[in-house]
XYZ file of N, CA, C and O in Angstrom:
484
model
N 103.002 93.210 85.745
C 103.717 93.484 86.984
C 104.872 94.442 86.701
O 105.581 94.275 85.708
N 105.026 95.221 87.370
C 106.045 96.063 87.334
C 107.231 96.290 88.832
O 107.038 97.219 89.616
N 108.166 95.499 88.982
C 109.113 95.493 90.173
C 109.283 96.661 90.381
O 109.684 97.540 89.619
N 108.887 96.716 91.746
C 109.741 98.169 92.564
C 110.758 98.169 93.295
O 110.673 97.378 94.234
N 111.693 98.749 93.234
C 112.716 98.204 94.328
C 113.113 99.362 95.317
O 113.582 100.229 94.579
N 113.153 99.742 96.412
C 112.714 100.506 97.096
C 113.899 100.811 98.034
O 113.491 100.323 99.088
N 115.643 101.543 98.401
C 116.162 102.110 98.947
C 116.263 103.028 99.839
O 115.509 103.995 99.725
N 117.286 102.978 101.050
C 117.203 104.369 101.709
C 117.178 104.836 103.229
O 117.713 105.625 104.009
N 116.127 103.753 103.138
C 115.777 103.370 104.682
C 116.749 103.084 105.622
O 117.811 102.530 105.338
N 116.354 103.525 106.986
C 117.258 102.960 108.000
C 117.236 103.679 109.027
O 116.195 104.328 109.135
N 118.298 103.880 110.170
C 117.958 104.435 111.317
C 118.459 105.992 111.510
O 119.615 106.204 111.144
N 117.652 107.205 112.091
C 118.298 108.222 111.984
C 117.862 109.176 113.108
O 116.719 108.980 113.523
N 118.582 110.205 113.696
C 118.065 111.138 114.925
C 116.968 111.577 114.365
O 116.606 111.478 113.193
N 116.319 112.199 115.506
C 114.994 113.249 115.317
C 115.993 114.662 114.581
O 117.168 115.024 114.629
N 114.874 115.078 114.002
C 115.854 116.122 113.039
C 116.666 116.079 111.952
O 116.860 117.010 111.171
N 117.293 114.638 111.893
C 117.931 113.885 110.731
C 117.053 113.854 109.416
O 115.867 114.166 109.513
N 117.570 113.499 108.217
C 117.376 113.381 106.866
C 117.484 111.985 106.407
O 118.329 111.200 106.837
N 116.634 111.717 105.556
C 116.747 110.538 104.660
C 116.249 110.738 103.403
O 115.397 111.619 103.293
N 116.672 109.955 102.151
C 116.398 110.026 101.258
C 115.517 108.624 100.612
O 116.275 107.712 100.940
N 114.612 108.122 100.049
C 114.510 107.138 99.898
C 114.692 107.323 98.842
O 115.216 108.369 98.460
N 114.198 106.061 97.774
C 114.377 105.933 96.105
C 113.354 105.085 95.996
O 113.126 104.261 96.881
N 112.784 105.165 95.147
C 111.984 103.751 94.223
C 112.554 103.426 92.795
O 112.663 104.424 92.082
N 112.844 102.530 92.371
C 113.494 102.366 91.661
C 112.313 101.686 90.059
O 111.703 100.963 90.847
N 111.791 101.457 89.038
C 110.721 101.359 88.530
C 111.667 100.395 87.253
O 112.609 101.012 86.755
N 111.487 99.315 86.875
C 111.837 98.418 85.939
C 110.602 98.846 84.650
O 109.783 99.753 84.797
N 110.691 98.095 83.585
C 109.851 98.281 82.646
C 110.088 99.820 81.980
O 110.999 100.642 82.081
N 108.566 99.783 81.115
C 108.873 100.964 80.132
C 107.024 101.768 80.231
O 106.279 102.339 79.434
N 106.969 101.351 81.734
C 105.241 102.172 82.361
C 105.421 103.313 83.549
O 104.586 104.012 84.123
N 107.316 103.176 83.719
C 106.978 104.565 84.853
C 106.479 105.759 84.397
O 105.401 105.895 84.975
N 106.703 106.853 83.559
C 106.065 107.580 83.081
C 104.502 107.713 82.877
O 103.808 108.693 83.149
N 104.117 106.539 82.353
C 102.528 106.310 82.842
C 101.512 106.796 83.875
O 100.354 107.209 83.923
N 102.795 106.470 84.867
C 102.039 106.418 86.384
C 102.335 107.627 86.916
O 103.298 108.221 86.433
N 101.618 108.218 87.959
C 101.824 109.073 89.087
C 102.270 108.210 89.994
O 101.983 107.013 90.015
N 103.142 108.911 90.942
C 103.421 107.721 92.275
C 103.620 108.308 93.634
O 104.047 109.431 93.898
N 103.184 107.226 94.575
C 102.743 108.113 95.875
C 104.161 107.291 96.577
O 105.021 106.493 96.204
N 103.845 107.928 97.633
C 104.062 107.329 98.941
C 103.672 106.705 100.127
O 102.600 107.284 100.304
N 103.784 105.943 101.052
C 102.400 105.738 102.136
C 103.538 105.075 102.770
O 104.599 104.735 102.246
N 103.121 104.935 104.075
C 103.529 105.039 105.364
C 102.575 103.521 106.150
O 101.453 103.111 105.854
N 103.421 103.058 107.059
C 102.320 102.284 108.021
C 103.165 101.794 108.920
O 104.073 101.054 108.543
N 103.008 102.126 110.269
C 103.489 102.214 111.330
C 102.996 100.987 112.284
O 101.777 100.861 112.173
N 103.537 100.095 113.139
C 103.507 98.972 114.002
C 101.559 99.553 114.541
O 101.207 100.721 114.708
N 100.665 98.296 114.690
C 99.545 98.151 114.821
C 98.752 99.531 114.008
O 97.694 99.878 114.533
N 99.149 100.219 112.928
C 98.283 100.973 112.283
C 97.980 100.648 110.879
O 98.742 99.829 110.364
N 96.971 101.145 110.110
C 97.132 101.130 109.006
C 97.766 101.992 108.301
O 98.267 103.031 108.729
N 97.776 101.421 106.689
C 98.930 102.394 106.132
C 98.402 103.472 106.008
O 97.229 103.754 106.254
N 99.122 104.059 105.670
C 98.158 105.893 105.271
C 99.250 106.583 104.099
O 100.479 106.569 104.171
N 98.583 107.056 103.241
C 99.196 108.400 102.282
C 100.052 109.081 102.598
O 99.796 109.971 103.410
N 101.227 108.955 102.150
C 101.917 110.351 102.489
C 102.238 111.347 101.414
O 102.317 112.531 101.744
N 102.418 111.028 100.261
C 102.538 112.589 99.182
C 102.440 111.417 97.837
O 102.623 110.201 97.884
N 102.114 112.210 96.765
C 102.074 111.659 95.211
C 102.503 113.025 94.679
O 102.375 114.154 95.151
N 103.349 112.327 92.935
C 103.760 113.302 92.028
C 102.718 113.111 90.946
O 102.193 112.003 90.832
N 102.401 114.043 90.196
C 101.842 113.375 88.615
C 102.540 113.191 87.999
O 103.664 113.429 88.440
N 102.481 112.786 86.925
C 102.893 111.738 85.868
C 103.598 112.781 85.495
O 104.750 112.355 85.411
N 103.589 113.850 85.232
C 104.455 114.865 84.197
C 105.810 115.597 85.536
O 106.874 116.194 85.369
N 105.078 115.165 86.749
C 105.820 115.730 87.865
C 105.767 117.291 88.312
O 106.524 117.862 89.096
N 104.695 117.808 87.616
C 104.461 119.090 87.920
C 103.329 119.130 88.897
O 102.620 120.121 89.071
N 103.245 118.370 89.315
C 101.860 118.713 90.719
C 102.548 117.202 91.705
O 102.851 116.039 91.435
N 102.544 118.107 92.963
C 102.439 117.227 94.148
C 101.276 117.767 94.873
O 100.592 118.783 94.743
N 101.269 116.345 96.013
C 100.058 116.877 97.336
C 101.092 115.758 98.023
O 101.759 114.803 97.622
N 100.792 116.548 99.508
C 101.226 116.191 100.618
C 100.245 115.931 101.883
O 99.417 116.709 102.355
N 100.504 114.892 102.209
C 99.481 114.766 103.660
C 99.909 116.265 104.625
O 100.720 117.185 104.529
N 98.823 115.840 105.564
C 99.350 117.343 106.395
C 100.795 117.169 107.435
O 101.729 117.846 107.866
N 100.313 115.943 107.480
C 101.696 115.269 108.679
C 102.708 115.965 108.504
O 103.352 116.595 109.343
N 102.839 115.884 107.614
C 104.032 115.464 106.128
C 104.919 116.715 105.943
O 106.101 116.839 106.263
N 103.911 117.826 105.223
C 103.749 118.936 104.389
C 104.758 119.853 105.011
O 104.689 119.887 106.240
N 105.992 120.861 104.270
C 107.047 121.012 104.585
C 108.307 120.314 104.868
O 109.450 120.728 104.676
N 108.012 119.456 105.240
C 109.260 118.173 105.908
C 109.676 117.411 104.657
O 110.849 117.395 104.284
N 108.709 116.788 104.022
C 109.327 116.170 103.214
C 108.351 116.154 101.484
O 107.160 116.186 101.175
N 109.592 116.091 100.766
C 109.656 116.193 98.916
C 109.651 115.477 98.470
O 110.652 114.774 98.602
N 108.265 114.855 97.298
C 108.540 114.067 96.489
C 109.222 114.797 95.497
O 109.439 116.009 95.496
N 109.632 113.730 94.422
C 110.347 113.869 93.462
C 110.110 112.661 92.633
O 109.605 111.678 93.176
N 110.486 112.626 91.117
C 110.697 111.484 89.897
C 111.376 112.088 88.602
O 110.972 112.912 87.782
N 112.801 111.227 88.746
C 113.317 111.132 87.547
C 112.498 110.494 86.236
O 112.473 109.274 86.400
N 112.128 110.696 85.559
C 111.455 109.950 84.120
C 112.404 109.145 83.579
O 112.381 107.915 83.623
N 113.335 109.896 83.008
C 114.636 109.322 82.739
C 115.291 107.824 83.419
O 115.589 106.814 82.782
N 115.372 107.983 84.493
C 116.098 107.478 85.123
C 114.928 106.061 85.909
O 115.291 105.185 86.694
N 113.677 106.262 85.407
C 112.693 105.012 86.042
C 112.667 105.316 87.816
O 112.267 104.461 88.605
N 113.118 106.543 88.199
C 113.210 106.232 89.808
C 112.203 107.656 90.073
O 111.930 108.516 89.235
N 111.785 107.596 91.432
C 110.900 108.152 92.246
C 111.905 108.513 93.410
O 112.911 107.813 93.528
N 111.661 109.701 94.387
C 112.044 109.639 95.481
C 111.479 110.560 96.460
O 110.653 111.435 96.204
N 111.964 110.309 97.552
C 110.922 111.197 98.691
C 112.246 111.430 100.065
O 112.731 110.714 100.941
N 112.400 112.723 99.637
C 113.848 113.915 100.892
C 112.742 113.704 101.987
O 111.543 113.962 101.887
N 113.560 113.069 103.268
C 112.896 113.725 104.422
C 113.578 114.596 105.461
O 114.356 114.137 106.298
N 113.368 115.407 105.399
C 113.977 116.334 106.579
C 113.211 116.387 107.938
O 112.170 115.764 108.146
N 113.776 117.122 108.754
C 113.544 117.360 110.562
C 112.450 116.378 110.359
O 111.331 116.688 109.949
N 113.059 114.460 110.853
C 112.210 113.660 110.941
C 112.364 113.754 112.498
O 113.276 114.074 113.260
N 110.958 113.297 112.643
C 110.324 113.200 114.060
C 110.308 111.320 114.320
O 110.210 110.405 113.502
N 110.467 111.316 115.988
C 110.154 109.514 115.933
C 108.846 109.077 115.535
O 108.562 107.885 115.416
N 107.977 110.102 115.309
C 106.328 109.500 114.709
C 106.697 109.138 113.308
O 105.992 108.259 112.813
N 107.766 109.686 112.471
C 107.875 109.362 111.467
C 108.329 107.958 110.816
O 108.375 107.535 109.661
N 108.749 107.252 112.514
C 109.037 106.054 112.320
C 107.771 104.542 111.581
O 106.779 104.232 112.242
N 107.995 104.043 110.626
C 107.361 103.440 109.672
C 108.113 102.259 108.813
O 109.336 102.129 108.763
N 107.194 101.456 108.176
C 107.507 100.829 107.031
C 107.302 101.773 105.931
O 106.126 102.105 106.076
N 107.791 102.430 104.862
C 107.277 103.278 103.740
C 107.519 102.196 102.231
O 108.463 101.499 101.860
N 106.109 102.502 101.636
C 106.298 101.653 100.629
C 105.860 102.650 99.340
O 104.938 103.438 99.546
N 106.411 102.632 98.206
C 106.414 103.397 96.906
C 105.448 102.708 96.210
O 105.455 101.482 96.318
N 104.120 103.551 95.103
C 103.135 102.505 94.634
C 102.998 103.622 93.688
O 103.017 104.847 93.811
N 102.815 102.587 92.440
C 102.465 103.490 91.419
C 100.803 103.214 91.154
O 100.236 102.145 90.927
N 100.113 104.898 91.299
C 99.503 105.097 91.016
C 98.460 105.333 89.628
O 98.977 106.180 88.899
N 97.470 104.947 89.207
C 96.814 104.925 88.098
C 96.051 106.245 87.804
O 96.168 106.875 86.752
N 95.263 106.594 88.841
C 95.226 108.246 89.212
C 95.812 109.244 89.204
O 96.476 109.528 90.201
N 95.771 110.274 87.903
C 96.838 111.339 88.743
C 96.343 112.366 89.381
O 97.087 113.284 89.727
N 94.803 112.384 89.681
C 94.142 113.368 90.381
C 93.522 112.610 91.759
O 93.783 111.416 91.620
N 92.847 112.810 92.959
C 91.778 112.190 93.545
C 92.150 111.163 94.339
O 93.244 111.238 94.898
N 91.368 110.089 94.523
C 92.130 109.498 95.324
C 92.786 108.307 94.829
O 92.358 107.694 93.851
N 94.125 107.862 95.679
C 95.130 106.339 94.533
C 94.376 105.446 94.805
O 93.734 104.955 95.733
N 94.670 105.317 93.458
C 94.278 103.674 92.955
C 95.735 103.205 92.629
O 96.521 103.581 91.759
N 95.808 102.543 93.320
C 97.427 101.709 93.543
C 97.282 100.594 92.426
O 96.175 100.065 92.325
N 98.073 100.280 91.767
C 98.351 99.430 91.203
C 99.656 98.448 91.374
O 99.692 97.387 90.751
N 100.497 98.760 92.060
C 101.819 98.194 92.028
C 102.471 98.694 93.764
O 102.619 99.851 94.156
N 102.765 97.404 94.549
C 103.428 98.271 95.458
C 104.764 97.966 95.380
O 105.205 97.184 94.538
N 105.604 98.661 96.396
C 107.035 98.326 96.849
C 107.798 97.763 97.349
O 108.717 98.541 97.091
N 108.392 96.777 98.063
C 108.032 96.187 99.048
C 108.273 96.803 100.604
O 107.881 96.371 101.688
N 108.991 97.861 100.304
C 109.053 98.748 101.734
C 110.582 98.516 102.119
O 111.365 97.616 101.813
N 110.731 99.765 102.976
C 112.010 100.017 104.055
C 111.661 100.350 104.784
O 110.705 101.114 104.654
N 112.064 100.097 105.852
C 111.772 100.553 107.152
C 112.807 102.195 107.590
O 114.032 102.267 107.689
N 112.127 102.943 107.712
C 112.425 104.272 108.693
C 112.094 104.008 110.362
O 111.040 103.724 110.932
N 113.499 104.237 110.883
C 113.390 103.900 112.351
C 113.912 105.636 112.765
O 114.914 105.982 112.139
N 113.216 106.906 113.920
C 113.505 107.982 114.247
C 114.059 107.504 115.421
O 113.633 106.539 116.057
N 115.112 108.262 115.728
C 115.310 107.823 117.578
C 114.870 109.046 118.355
O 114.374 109.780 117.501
N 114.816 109.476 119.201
C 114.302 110.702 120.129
C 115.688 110.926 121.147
O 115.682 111.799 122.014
């Protein structure tokens, strides 16, 4: 098991910024690639961006793509994801999961337990 602890979240205008964090205990963050995913009141969750393991390759959902940056400190055991000009669709639970995959599709191994992102309009 590897604890995630997951910062950041909270309420913000349309157009507003947030930053989240994942925070990664142990000595396996580097191991992993790690995504992001999203899941919104009666939907399922869905993908929103992963880094690789070395942090030189991202992918972004299309939703997503421009608006918001992953990122991962190695160093520092943490992950994070800038969101800019958020929209109220962007409103969600977002949960951080380290991935076993660093190509294709995640294979999650570990989730986060989530923050909630609330957009207002």
């Amino acid at each position: 098991q590897v604890p995630l602890v997951e910062s950041g979240g909270g309420l913000v205008q349309a157009g507003g910024s947030l930053r989240l964090s994942c925070a990664a205990s142990g000595r396996t963050f580097s191991s992993y690639a790690w995504g992001w995913f999203r899941q919104a009141p009666g939907k399922e969750r869905q993908f929103i961006a992963r880094i690789s393991r070395s942090g030189g390759s991202t992918y972004y959902a299309d939703s997503v793509k421009g608006r918001f940056t992953i990122s991962r400190d190695n160093a520092k055991n943490t992950m994070y994801l800038q969101m800019n000009s958020l929209k109220p669709e962007d409103t969600a639970i977002y949960y951080c999961a380290a991935d076993r995959n660093n190509i294709g599709p995640p294979k999650v191994d570990y989730w986060g337990q989530g923050t909630q992102v609330t957009v207002s309009s």
